[in-house]
PDB file of C-alpha atoms in Angstrom:
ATOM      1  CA  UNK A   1      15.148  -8.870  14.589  1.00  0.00           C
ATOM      2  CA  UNK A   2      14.185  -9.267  18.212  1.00  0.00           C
ATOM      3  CA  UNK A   3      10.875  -7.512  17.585  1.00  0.00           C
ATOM      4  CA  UNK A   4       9.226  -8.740  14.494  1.00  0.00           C
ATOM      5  CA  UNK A   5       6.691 -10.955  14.750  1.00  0.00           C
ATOM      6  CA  UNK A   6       6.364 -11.776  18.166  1.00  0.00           C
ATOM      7  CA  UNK A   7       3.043 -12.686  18.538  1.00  0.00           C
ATOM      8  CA  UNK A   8       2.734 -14.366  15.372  1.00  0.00           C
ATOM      9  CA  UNK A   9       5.255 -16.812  15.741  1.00  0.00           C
ATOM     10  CA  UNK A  10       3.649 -20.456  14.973  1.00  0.00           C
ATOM     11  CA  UNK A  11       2.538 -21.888  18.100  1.00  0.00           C
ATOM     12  CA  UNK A  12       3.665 -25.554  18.577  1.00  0.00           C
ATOM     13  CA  UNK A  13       1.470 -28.294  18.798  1.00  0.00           C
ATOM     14  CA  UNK A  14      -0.826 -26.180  16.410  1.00  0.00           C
ATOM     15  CA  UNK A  15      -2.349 -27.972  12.934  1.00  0.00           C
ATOM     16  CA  UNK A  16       0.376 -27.485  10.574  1.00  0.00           C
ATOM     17  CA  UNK A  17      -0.260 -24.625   8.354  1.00  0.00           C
ATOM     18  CA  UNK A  18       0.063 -24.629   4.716  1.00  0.00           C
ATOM     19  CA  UNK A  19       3.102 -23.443   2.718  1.00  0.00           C
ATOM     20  CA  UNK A  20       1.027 -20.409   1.406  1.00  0.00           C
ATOM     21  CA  UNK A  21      -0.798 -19.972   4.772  1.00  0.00           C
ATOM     22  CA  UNK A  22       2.971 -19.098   6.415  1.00  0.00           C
ATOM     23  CA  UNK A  23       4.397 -17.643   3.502  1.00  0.00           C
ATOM     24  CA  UNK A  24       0.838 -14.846   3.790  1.00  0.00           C
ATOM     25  CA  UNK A  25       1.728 -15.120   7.582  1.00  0.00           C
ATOM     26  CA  UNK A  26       5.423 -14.141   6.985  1.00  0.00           C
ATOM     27  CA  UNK A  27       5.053 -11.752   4.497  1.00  0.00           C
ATOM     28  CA  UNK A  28       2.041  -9.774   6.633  1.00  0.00           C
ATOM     29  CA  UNK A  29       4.623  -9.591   9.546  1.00  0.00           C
ATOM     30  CA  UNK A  30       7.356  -8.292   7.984  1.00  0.00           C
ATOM     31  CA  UNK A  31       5.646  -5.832   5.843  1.00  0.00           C
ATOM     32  CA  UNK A  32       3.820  -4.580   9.224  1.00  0.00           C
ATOM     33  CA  UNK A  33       7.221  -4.250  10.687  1.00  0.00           C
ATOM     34  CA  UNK A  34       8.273  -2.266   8.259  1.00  0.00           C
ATOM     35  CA  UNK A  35       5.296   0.177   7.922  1.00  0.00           C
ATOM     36  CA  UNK A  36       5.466   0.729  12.028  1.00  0.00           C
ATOM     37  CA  UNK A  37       9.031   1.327  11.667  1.00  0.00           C
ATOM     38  CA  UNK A  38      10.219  -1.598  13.292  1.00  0.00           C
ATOM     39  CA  UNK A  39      12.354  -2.541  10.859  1.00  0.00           C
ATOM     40  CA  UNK A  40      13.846   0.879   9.883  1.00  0.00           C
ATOM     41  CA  UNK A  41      15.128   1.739   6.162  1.00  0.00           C
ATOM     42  CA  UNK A  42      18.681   0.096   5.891  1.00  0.00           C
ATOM     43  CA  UNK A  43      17.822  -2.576   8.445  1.00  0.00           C
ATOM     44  CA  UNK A  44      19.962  -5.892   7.365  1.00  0.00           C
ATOM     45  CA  UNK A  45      18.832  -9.250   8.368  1.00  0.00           C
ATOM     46  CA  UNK A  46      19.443 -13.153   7.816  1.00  0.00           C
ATOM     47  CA  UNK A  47      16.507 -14.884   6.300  1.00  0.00           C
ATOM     48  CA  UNK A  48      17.402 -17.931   8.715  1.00  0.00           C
ATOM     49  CA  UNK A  49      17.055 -15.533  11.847  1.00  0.00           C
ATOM     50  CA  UNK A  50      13.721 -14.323  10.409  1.00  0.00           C
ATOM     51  CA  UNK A  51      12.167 -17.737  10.439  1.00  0.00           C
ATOM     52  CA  UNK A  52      13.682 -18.750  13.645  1.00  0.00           C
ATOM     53  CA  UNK A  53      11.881 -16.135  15.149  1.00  0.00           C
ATOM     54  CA  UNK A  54       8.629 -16.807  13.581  1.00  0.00           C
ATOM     55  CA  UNK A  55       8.695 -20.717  14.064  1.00  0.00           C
ATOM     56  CA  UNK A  56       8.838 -21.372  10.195  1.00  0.00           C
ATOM     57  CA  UNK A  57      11.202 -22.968   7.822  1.00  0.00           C
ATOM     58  CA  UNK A  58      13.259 -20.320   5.648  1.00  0.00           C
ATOM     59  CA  UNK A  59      11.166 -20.924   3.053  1.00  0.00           C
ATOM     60  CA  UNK A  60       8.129 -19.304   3.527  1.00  0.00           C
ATOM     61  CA  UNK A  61      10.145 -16.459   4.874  1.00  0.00           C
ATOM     62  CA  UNK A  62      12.032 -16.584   1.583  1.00  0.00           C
ATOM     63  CA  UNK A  63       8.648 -16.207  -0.445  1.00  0.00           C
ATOM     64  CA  UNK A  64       7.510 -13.292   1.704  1.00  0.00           C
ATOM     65  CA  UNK A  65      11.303 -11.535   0.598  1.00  0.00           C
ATOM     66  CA  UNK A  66      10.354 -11.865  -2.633  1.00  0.00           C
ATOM     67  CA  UNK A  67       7.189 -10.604  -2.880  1.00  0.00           C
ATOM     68  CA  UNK A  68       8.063  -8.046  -0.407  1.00  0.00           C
ATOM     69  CA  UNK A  69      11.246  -6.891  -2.945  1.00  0.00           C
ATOM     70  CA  UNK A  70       8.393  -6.768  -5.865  1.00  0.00           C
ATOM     71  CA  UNK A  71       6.718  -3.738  -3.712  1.00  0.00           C
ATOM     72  CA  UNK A  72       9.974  -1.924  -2.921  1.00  0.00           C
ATOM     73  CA  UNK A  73      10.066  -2.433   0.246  1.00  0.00           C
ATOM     74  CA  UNK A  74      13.334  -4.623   0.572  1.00  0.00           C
ATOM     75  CA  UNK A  75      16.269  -6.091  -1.482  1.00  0.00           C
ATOM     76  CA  UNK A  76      18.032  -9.335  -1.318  1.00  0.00           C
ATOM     77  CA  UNK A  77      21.508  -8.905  -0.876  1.00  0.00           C
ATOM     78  CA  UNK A  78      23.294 -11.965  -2.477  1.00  0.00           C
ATOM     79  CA  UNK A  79      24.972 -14.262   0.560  1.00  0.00           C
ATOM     80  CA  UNK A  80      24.068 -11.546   3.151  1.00  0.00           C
ATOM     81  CA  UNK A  81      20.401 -11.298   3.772  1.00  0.00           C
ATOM     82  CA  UNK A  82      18.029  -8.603   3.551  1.00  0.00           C
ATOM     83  CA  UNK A  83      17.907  -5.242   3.662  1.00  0.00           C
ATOM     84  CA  UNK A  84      14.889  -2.918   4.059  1.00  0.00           C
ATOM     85  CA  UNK A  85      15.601  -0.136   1.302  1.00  0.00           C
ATOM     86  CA  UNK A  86      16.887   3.316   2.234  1.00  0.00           C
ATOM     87  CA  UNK A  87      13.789   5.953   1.372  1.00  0.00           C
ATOM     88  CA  UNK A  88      15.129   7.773  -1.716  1.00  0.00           C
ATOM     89  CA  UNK A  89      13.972  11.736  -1.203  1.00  0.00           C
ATOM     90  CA  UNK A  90      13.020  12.037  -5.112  1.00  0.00           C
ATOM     91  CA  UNK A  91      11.165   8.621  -5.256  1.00  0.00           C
ATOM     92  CA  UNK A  92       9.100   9.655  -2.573  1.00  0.00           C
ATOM     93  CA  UNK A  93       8.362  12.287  -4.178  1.00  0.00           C
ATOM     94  CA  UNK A  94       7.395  10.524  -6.951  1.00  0.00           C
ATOM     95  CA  UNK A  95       5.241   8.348  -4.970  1.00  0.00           C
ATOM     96  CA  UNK A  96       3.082  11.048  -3.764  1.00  0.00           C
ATOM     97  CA  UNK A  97       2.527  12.443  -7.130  1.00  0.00           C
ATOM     98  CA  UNK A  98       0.914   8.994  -7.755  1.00  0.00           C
ATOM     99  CA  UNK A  99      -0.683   8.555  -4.163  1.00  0.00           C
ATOM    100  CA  UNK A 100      -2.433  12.374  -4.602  1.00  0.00           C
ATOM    101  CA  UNK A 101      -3.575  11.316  -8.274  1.00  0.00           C
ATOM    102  CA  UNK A 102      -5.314   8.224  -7.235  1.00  0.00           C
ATOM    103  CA  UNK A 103      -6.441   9.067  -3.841  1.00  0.00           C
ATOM    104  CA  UNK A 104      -8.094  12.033  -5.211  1.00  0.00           C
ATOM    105  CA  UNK A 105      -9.720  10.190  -7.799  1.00  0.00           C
ATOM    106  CA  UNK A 106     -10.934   7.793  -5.059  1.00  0.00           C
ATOM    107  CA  UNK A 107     -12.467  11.166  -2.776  1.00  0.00           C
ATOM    108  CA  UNK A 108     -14.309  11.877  -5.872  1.00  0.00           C
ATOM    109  CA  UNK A 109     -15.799   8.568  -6.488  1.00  0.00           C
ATOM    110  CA  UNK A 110     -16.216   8.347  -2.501  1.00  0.00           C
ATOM    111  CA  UNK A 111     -18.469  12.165  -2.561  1.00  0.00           C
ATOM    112  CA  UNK A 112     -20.463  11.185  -5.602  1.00  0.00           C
ATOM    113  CA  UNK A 113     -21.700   7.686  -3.361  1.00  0.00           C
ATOM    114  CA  UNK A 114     -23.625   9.398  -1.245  1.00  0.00           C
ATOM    115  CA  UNK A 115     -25.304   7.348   1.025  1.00  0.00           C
ATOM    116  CA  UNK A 116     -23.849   4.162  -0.612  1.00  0.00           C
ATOM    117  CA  UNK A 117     -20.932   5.892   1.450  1.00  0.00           C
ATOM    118  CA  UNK A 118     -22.330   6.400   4.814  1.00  0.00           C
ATOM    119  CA  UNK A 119     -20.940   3.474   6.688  1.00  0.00           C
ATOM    120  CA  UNK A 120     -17.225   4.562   5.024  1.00  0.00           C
ATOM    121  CA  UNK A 121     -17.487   8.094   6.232  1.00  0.00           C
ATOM    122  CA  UNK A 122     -18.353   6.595   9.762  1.00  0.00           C
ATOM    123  CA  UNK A 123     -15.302   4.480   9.770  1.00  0.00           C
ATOM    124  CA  UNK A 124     -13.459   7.516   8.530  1.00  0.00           C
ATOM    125  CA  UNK A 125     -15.278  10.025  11.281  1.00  0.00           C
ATOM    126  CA  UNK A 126     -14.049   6.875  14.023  1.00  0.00           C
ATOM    127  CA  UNK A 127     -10.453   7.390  12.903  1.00  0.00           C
ATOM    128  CA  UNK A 128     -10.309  10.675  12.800  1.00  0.00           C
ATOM    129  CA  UNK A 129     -11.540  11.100  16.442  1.00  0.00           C
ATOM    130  CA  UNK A 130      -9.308   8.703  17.574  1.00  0.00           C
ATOM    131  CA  UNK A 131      -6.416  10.782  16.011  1.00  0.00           C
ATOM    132  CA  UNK A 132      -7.187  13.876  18.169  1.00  0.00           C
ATOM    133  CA  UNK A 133      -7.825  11.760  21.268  1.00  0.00           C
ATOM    134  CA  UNK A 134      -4.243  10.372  20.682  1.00  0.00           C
ATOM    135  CA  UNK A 135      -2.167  13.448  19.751  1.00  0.00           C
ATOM    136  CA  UNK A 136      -3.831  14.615  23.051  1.00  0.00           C
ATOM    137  CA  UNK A 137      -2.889  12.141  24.946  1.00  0.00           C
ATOM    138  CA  UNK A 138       0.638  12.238  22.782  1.00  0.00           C
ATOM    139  CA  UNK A 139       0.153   8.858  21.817  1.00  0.00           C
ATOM    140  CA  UNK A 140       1.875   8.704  18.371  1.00  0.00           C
ATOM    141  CA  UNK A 141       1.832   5.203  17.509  1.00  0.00           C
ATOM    142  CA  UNK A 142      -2.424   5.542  18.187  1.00  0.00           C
ATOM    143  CA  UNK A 143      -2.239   8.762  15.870  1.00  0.00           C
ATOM    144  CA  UNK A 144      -0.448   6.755  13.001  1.00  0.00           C
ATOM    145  CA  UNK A 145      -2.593   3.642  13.366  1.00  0.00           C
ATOM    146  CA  UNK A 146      -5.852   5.659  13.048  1.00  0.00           C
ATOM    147  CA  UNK A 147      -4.627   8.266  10.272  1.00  0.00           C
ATOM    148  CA  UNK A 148      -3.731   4.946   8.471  1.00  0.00           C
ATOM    149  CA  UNK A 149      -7.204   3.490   9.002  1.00  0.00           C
ATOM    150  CA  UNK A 150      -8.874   6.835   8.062  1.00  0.00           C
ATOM    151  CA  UNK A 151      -7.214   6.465   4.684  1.00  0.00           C
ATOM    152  CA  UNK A 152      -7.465   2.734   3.874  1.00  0.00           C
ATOM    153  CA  UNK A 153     -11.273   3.347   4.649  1.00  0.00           C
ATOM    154  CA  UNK A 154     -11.354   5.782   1.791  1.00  0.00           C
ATOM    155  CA  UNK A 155      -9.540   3.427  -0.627  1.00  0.00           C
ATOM    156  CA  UNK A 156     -11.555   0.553   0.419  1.00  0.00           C
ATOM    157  CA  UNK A 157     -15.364   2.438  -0.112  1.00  0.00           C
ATOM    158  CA  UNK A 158     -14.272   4.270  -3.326  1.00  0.00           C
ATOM    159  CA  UNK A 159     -16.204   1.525  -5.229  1.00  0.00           C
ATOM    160  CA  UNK A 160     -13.040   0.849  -7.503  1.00  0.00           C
ATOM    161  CA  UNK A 161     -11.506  -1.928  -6.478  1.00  0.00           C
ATOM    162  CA  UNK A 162      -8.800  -1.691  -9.034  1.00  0.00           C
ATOM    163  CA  UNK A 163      -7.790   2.179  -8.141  1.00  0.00           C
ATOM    164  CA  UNK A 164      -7.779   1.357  -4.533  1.00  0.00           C
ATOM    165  CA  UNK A 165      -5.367  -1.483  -4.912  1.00  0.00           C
ATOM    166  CA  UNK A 166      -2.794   0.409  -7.506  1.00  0.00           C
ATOM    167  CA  UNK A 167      -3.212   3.131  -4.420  1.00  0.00           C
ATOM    168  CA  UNK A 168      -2.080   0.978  -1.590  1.00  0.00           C
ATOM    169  CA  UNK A 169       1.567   0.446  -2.419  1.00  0.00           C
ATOM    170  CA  UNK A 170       1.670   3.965  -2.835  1.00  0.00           C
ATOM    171  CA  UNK A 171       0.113   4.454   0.600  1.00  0.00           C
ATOM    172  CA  UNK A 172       2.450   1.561   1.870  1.00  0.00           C
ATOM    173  CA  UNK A 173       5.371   3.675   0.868  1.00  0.00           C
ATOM    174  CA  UNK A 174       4.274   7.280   2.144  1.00  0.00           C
ATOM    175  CA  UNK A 175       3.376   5.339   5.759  1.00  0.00           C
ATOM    176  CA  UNK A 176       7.394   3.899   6.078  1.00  0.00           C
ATOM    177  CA  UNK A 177       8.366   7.438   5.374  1.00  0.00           C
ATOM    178  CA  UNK A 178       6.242   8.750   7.962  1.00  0.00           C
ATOM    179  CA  UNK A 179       7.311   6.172  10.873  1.00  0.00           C
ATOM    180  CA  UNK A 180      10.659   6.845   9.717  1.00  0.00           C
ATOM    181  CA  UNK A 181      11.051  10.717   9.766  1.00  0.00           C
ATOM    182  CA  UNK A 182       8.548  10.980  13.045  1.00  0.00           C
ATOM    183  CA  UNK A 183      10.862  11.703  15.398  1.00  0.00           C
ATOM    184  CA  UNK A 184      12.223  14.511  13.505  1.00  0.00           C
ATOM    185  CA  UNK A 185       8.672  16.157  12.390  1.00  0.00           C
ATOM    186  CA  UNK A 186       6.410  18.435  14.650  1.00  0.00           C
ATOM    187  CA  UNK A 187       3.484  16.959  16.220  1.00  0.00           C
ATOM    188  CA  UNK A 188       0.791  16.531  13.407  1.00  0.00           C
ATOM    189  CA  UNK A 189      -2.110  18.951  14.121  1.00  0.00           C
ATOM    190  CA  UNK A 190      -2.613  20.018  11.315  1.00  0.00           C
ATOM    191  CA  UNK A 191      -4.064  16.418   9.964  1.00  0.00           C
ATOM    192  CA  UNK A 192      -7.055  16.330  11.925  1.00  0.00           C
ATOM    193  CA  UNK A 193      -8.407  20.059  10.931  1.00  0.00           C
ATOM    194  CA  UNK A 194      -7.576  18.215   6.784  1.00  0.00           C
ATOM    195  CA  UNK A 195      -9.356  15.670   7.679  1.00  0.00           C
ATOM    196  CA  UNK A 196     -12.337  17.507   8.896  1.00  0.00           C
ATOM    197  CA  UNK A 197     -11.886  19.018   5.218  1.00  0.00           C
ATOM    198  CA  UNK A 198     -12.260  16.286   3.779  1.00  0.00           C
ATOM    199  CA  UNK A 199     -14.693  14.745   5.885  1.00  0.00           C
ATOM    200  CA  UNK A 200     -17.116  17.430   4.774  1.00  0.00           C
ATOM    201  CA  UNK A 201     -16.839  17.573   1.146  1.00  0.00           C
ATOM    202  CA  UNK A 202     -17.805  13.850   1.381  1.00  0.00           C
ATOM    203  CA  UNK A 203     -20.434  14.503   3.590  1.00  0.00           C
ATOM    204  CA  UNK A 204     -21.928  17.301   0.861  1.00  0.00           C
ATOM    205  CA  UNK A 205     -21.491  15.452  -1.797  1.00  0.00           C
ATOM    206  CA  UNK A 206     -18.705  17.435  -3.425  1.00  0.00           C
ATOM    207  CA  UNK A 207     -16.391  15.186  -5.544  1.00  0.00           C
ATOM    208  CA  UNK A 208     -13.852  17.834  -6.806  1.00  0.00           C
ATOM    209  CA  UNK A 209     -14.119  19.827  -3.076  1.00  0.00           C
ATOM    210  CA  UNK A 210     -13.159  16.308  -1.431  1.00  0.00           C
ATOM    211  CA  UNK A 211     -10.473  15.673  -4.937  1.00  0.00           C
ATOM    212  CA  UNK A 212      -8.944  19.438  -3.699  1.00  0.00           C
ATOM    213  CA  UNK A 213      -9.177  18.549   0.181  1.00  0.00           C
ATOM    214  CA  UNK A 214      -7.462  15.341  -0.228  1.00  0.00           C
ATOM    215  CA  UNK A 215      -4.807  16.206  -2.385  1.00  0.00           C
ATOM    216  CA  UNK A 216      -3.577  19.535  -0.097  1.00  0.00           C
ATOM    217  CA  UNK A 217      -3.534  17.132   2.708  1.00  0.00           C
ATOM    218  CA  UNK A 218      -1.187  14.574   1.194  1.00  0.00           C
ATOM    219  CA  UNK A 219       1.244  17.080  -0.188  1.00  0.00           C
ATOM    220  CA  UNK A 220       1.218  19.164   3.018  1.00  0.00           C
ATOM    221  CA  UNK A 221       1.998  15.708   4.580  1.00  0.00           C
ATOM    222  CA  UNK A 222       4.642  15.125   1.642  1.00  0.00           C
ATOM    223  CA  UNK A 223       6.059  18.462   2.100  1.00  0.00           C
ATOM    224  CA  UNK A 224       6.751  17.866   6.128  1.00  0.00           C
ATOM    225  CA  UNK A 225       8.115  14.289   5.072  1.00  0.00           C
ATOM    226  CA  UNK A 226      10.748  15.609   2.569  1.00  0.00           C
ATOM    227  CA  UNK A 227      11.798  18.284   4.784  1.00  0.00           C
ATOM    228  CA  UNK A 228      12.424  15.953   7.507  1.00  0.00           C
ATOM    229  CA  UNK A 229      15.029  13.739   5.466  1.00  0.00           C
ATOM    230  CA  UNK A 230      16.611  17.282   4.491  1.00  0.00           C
ATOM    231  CA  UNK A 231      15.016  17.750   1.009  1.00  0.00           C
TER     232      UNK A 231
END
């Protein structure tokens, strides 16, 4: 627990935050921890020790459990605590069935924007650069930050609000397998050459080239995941 949260810990003498102000704060640090691997699948805790650390009452912290159990992420284990769930080889699998679906739907919508889309496919061009600068520089924590940004960006500039957010706990999922299995999966070059695949079927305007681009990259991704955890 040593490492979760650090720098958002509630600094004394601060105005007092609201209830749903530090339960948002709480559940935005755990879930991070999580998704970076910080908090690695089967990871117990003690609620109490969780808001120690932060500076909070358990409540909040308690709030942030729940919501966090709703997503899958964690379960509450009766007098004990909580546990961040084991990843379950067949329910990722499962998961990226849904996250290629509707993140293929969202490259569609994202090609047919044209330049509605320009200042998304910038954000996405900025992430993907900064993914070959860091597997260059064999910074894997940079690479995973920006390949997450490069897909959030396409969720978020779809122009469905509603896909994009029945997406992202799908995405949420696939990223805690990938901090979990990346110490046993070769380095990722491969992403930045699908990226540039996809990058260019948006850029011509190509809904079902970007729909086909997209969805090889996430199951080639898949594919390396379930290997990893020996499936």
């Amino acid at each position: 627990m040593e490492r979760v949260l650090r720098q958002d810990r509630v600094t004394p003498g601060a105005p007092s935050p609201t209830r749903p102000s530090l339960a948002e704060a709480a559940y935005a640090a755990l879930k991070a921890s999580i998704l970076e691997g910080l908090l690695p699948p089967g990871h117990e805790a003690v609620e109490q020790a969780i808001a120690d650390q932060l500076g909070m009452s358990r409540t909040p912290v308690h709030e942030a459990v729940l919501r966090l159990q709703h997503e899958g992420m964690v379960r509450i284990l009766p007098r004990r605590g909580v546990m961040v769930l084991p990843i379950d080889p067949e329910d990722l699998r499962q998961t990226y069935q849904v996250l290629i679906a509707l993140e293929g739907e969202a490259a569609a919508l994202l090609a047919a924007r044209g330049e509605a889309a320009a200042a998304t496919r910038a954000a996405m061009r900025e992430a993907t650069d900064v993914m070959v600068a860091a597997l260059q520089a064999g910074d894997r924590a940079a690479w995973a930050a920006a390949d997450d940004r490069f897909h959030r960006a396409l969720l978020a500039g779809c122009g469905n609000p509603k896909l994009a957010r029945l997406a992202e706990n799908a995405a949420d999922q696939a990223q805690r397998a990938r901090a979990a299995t990346a110490a046993r999966r070769p380095e990722p070059e491969t992403s930045g050459i699908e990226h540039e695949a996809i990058m260019a079927a948006l850029a011509a305007g190509n809904p079902e080239a970007a729909r086909t681009a997209l969805a090889r990259h996430r199951a080639r991704a898949s594919a390396d995941i379930l290997r990893a955890l020996g499936r």
